[in-house]
Amino acid sequence: MGAITSIFDKIATFNLTIDSIAVSVRNYNELKNIINSADTPVRLLLPYSPASKQREGNFIAIGNLAGITWQITDRLLLKPVVQGAGLADVTGDLVNYIADYIEVIRSNRKLTAQSHIVSWNMAIGIFKWNEIDYFGVDVVLEIDEYISS
């Protein structure tokens, strides 16, 4: 069996801050339809990527070893767009968040005994959650996992 739940749990432990304030996280099994502005900043661990492509898997020519490639989106919702003075008000925080996230990835490349981060994409933008627009960052992590059957 794969380690996808352990992979999500490990990503949920990433310690990230904005202006020295810890960013809370909601794992895939803790997502809620409504995010109150008081709950932000918050990270949402989503079991899909914005590209929504299918997950890849293959057998490796070494015994019964199989490889799976996962894509997990770690979406930061910083605050609703209607709060503050606009993008100029949040750009510094979002750029610093990306820099901090890269350092966390470098320190946590190996997520489980059989999985590791192979690549990532990061994008600052405006993201909708339950019809509310938020300033935020999408981090799409590509993770290779190897399992034996």
PDB file of C-alpha atoms in Angstrom:
ATOM      1  CA  MET A   1       0.000   0.000   0.000  1.00  0.00           C
ATOM      2  CA  GLY A   2       1.187   3.511  -0.746  1.00  0.00           C
ATOM      3  CA  ALA A   3       2.079   6.150   1.798  1.00  0.00           C
ATOM      4  CA  ILE A   4      -0.094   8.984   0.473  1.00  0.00           C
ATOM      5  CA  THR A   5      -1.718   9.744   3.844  1.00  0.00           C
ATOM      6  CA  SER A   6       1.719   9.850   5.508  1.00  0.00           C
ATOM      7  CA  ILE A   7       2.946  12.147   2.731  1.00  0.00           C
ATOM      8  CA  PHE A   8       0.070  14.561   3.373  1.00  0.00           C
ATOM      9  CA  ASP A   9       0.699  14.365   7.133  1.00  0.00           C
ATOM     10  CA  LYS A  10       4.388  15.208   6.656  1.00  0.00           C
ATOM     11  CA  ILE A  11       3.605  18.213   4.429  1.00  0.00           C
ATOM     12  CA  ALA A  12       1.126  19.397   7.072  1.00  0.00           C
ATOM     13  CA  THR A  13       4.003  19.619   9.570  1.00  0.00           C
ATOM     14  CA  PHE A  14       5.916  22.168   7.464  1.00  0.00           C
ATOM     15  CA  ASN A  15       6.466  25.146   9.771  1.00  0.00           C
ATOM     16  CA  LEU A  16       5.724  28.301   7.782  1.00  0.00           C
ATOM     17  CA  THR A  17       5.145  31.841   9.009  1.00  0.00           C
ATOM     18  CA  ILE A  18       4.074  35.217   7.690  1.00  0.00           C
ATOM     19  CA  ASP A  19       5.354  38.221   9.650  1.00  0.00           C
ATOM     20  CA  SER A  20       6.370  35.810  12.448  1.00  0.00           C
ATOM     21  CA  ILE A  21       2.802  34.465  12.687  1.00  0.00           C
ATOM     22  CA  ALA A  22       2.458  30.699  12.268  1.00  0.00           C
ATOM     23  CA  VAL A  23       0.334  29.755   9.274  1.00  0.00           C
ATOM     24  CA  SER A  24      -2.302  27.213  10.267  1.00  0.00           C
ATOM     25  CA  VAL A  25      -2.909  24.214   8.023  1.00  0.00           C
ATOM     26  CA  ARG A  26      -5.914  22.133   7.066  1.00  0.00           C
ATOM     27  CA  ASN A  27      -4.975  18.714   5.777  1.00  0.00           C
ATOM     28  CA  TYR A  28      -6.978  17.069   2.976  1.00  0.00           C
ATOM     29  CA  ASN A  29      -9.266  15.396   5.539  1.00  0.00           C
ATOM     30  CA  GLU A  30      -9.844  18.645   7.508  1.00  0.00           C
ATOM     31  CA  LEU A  31     -10.954  20.953   4.674  1.00  0.00           C
ATOM     32  CA  LYS A  32     -14.001  23.109   5.245  1.00  0.00           C
ATOM     33  CA  ASN A  33     -16.231  24.816   2.702  1.00  0.00           C
ATOM     34  CA  ILE A  34     -16.069  28.146   4.521  1.00  0.00           C
ATOM     35  CA  ILE A  35     -12.902  29.965   5.565  1.00  0.00           C
ATOM     36  CA  ASN A  36     -13.511  32.954   7.829  1.00  0.00           C
ATOM     37  CA  SER A  37     -11.160  35.901   7.424  1.00  0.00           C
ATOM     38  CA  ALA A  38     -10.169  35.360  11.075  1.00  0.00           C
ATOM     39  CA  ASP A  39      -8.882  31.899  10.034  1.00  0.00           C
ATOM     40  CA  THR A  40      -6.349  33.381   7.611  1.00  0.00           C
ATOM     41  CA  PRO A  41      -3.570  32.949   6.839  1.00  0.00           C
ATOM     42  CA  VAL A  42      -4.270  29.260   6.300  1.00  0.00           C
ATOM     43  CA  ARG A  43      -2.739  26.495   4.176  1.00  0.00           C
ATOM     44  CA  LEU A  44      -5.074  24.040   2.447  1.00  0.00           C
ATOM     45  CA  LEU A  45      -3.583  20.692   1.407  1.00  0.00           C
ATOM     46  CA  LEU A  46      -5.440  19.678  -1.728  1.00  0.00           C
ATOM     47  CA  PRO A  47      -5.219  16.234  -3.366  1.00  0.00           C
ATOM     48  CA  TYR A  48      -5.028  17.697  -6.864  1.00  0.00           C
ATOM     49  CA  SER A  49      -3.030  20.163  -8.881  1.00  0.00           C
ATOM     50  CA  PRO A  50      -4.443  23.161 -10.755  1.00  0.00           C
ATOM     51  CA  ALA A  51      -3.656  21.276 -13.979  1.00  0.00           C
ATOM     52  CA  SER A  52      -5.805  18.347 -12.708  1.00  0.00           C
ATOM     53  CA  LYS A  53      -3.851  15.814 -14.709  1.00  0.00           C
ATOM     54  CA  GLN A  54      -4.103  12.150 -13.883  1.00  0.00           C
ATOM     55  CA  ARG A  55      -1.611  10.606 -11.477  1.00  0.00           C
ATOM     56  CA  GLU A  56       1.105   8.537 -13.058  1.00  0.00           C
ATOM     57  CA  GLY A  57       2.280   5.102 -12.040  1.00  0.00           C
ATOM     58  CA  ASN A  58       4.671   2.555 -13.464  1.00  0.00           C
ATOM     59  CA  PHE A  59       6.435  -0.664 -12.664  1.00  0.00           C
ATOM     60  CA  ILE A  60      10.177  -0.529 -12.333  1.00  0.00           C
ATOM     61  CA  ALA A  61      12.194  -3.424 -13.751  1.00  0.00           C
ATOM     62  CA  ILE A  62      13.550  -4.367 -10.325  1.00  0.00           C
ATOM     63  CA  GLY A  63      11.477  -7.149  -8.775  1.00  0.00           C
ATOM     64  CA  ASN A  64       8.011  -5.990  -7.747  1.00  0.00           C
ATOM     65  CA  LEU A  65       8.880  -2.322  -7.241  1.00  0.00           C
ATOM     66  CA  ALA A  66       6.324   0.199  -8.505  1.00  0.00           C
ATOM     67  CA  GLY A  67       6.624   3.948  -8.821  1.00  0.00           C
ATOM     68  CA  ILE A  68       3.838   6.472  -8.293  1.00  0.00           C
ATOM     69  CA  THR A  69       4.032  10.189  -9.017  1.00  0.00           C
ATOM     70  CA  TRP A  70       1.754  12.330  -6.854  1.00  0.00           C
ATOM     71  CA  GLN A  71       0.909  16.010  -7.205  1.00  0.00           C
ATOM     72  CA  ILE A  72      -0.271  17.791  -4.084  1.00  0.00           C
ATOM     73  CA  THR A  73      -1.297  21.435  -3.973  1.00  0.00           C
ATOM     74  CA  ASP A  74      -0.443  23.355  -0.816  1.00  0.00           C
ATOM     75  CA  ARG A  75      -2.557  26.508  -1.207  1.00  0.00           C
ATOM     76  CA  LEU A  76      -1.974  29.502   1.039  1.00  0.00           C
ATOM     77  CA  LEU A  77      -4.952  31.791   1.520  1.00  0.00           C
ATOM     78  CA  LEU A  78      -3.403  34.939   2.977  1.00  0.00           C
ATOM     79  CA  LYS A  79      -6.467  37.153   3.255  1.00  0.00           C
ATOM     80  CA  PRO A  80      -9.564  38.112   1.283  1.00  0.00           C
ATOM     81  CA  VAL A  81      -8.899  40.444  -1.636  1.00  0.00           C
ATOM     82  CA  VAL A  82     -11.430  42.946  -0.261  1.00  0.00           C
ATOM     83  CA  GLN A  83      -9.224  43.523   2.821  1.00  0.00           C
ATOM     84  CA  GLY A  84      -6.302  45.921   2.625  1.00  0.00           C
ATOM     85  CA  ALA A  85      -4.936  48.096  -0.169  1.00  0.00           C
ATOM     86  CA  GLY A  86      -4.650  45.437  -2.864  1.00  0.00           C
ATOM     87  CA  LEU A  87      -1.805  43.386  -4.268  1.00  0.00           C
ATOM     88  CA  ALA A  88       0.840  45.951  -3.303  1.00  0.00           C
ATOM     89  CA  ASP A  89      -0.231  45.417   0.315  1.00  0.00           C
ATOM     90  CA  VAL A  90       0.572  41.676   0.268  1.00  0.00           C
ATOM     91  CA  THR A  91       3.296  41.152  -2.340  1.00  0.00           C
ATOM     92  CA  GLY A  92       6.169  41.313   0.155  1.00  0.00           C
ATOM     93  CA  ASP A  93       4.541  38.761   2.450  1.00  0.00           C
ATOM     94  CA  LEU A  94       3.836  36.401  -0.466  1.00  0.00           C
ATOM     95  CA  VAL A  95       7.374  36.624  -1.874  1.00  0.00           C
ATOM     96  CA  ASN A  96       8.862  36.007   1.589  1.00  0.00           C
ATOM     97  CA  TYR A  97       6.504  33.055   2.054  1.00  0.00           C
ATOM     98  CA  ILE A  98       7.775  31.502  -1.186  1.00  0.00           C
ATOM     99  CA  ALA A  99      11.399  31.980  -0.089  1.00  0.00           C
ATOM    100  CA  ASP A 100      10.626  30.337   3.265  1.00  0.00           C
ATOM    101  CA  TYR A 101       8.777  27.479   1.568  1.00  0.00           C
ATOM    102  CA  ILE A 102      11.801  26.736  -0.627  1.00  0.00           C
ATOM    103  CA  GLU A 103      13.958  26.448   2.506  1.00  0.00           C
ATOM    104  CA  VAL A 104      11.415  24.082   4.080  1.00  0.00           C
ATOM    105  CA  ILE A 105      11.456  21.909   0.945  1.00  0.00           C
ATOM    106  CA  ARG A 106      15.252  21.791   0.981  1.00  0.00           C
ATOM    107  CA  SER A 107      15.159  20.558   4.589  1.00  0.00           C
ATOM    108  CA  ASN A 108      12.318  18.074   4.046  1.00  0.00           C
ATOM    109  CA  ARG A 109      12.885  16.606   0.597  1.00  0.00           C
ATOM    110  CA  LYS A 110      12.449  13.055   1.908  1.00  0.00           C
ATOM    111  CA  LEU A 111       8.848  12.812   3.107  1.00  0.00           C
ATOM    112  CA  THR A 112       8.668   9.124   4.026  1.00  0.00           C
ATOM    113  CA  ALA A 113      11.004   6.149   3.772  1.00  0.00           C
ATOM    114  CA  GLN A 114       9.832   5.557   0.204  1.00  0.00           C
ATOM    115  CA  SER A 115       8.904   9.040  -1.057  1.00  0.00           C
ATOM    116  CA  HIS A 116      10.594  12.334  -1.862  1.00  0.00           C
ATOM    117  CA  ILE A 117       9.847  15.682  -3.477  1.00  0.00           C
ATOM    118  CA  VAL A 118      11.196  15.762  -7.041  1.00  0.00           C
ATOM    119  CA  SER A 119       9.910  19.154  -8.192  1.00  0.00           C
ATOM    120  CA  TRP A 120       7.614  22.023  -7.359  1.00  0.00           C
ATOM    121  CA  ASN A 121       5.853  24.981  -8.954  1.00  0.00           C
ATOM    122  CA  MET A 122       4.860  28.126  -7.079  1.00  0.00           C
ATOM    123  CA  ALA A 123       2.506  30.881  -8.173  1.00  0.00           C
ATOM    124  CA  ILE A 124       1.282  34.026  -6.458  1.00  0.00           C
ATOM    125  CA  GLY A 125      -2.275  34.849  -7.380  1.00  0.00           C
ATOM    126  CA  ILE A 126      -5.878  35.314  -6.434  1.00  0.00           C
ATOM    127  CA  PHE A 127      -7.611  32.069  -5.516  1.00  0.00           C
ATOM    128  CA  LYS A 128     -11.304  31.463  -5.028  1.00  0.00           C
ATOM    129  CA  TRP A 129     -12.565  29.434  -2.078  1.00  0.00           C
ATOM    130  CA  ASN A 130     -16.334  29.193  -1.623  1.00  0.00           C
ATOM    131  CA  GLU A 131     -16.947  32.189  -3.908  1.00  0.00           C
ATOM    132  CA  ILE A 132     -14.519  34.442  -1.978  1.00  0.00           C
ATOM    133  CA  ASP A 133     -11.312  35.654  -3.627  1.00  0.00           C
ATOM    134  CA  TYR A 134      -8.120  35.450  -1.559  1.00  0.00           C
ATOM    135  CA  PHE A 135      -4.584  36.632  -2.151  1.00  0.00           C
ATOM    136  CA  GLY A 136      -2.351  33.609  -1.877  1.00  0.00           C
ATOM    137  CA  VAL A 137       0.222  31.195  -3.200  1.00  0.00           C
ATOM    138  CA  ASP A 138      -0.235  27.837  -4.863  1.00  0.00           C
ATOM    139  CA  VAL A 139       2.628  25.419  -4.268  1.00  0.00           C
ATOM    140  CA  VAL A 140       2.298  22.271  -6.377  1.00  0.00           C
ATOM    141  CA  LEU A 141       4.611  19.539  -5.123  1.00  0.00           C
ATOM    142  CA  GLU A 142       5.485  16.603  -7.355  1.00  0.00           C
ATOM    143  CA  ILE A 143       6.349  13.583  -5.246  1.00  0.00           C
ATOM    144  CA  ASP A 144       7.746  10.224  -6.319  1.00  0.00           C
ATOM    145  CA  GLU A 145       6.847   7.236  -4.192  1.00  0.00           C
ATOM    146  CA  TYR A 146       8.249   3.727  -4.594  1.00  0.00           C
ATOM    147  CA  ILE A 147       6.367   0.742  -3.220  1.00  0.00           C
ATOM    148  CA  SER A 148       6.939  -2.965  -3.419  1.00  0.00           C
ATOM    149  CA  SER A 149       4.063  -5.354  -3.906  1.00  0.00           C
TER     150      SER A 149
END
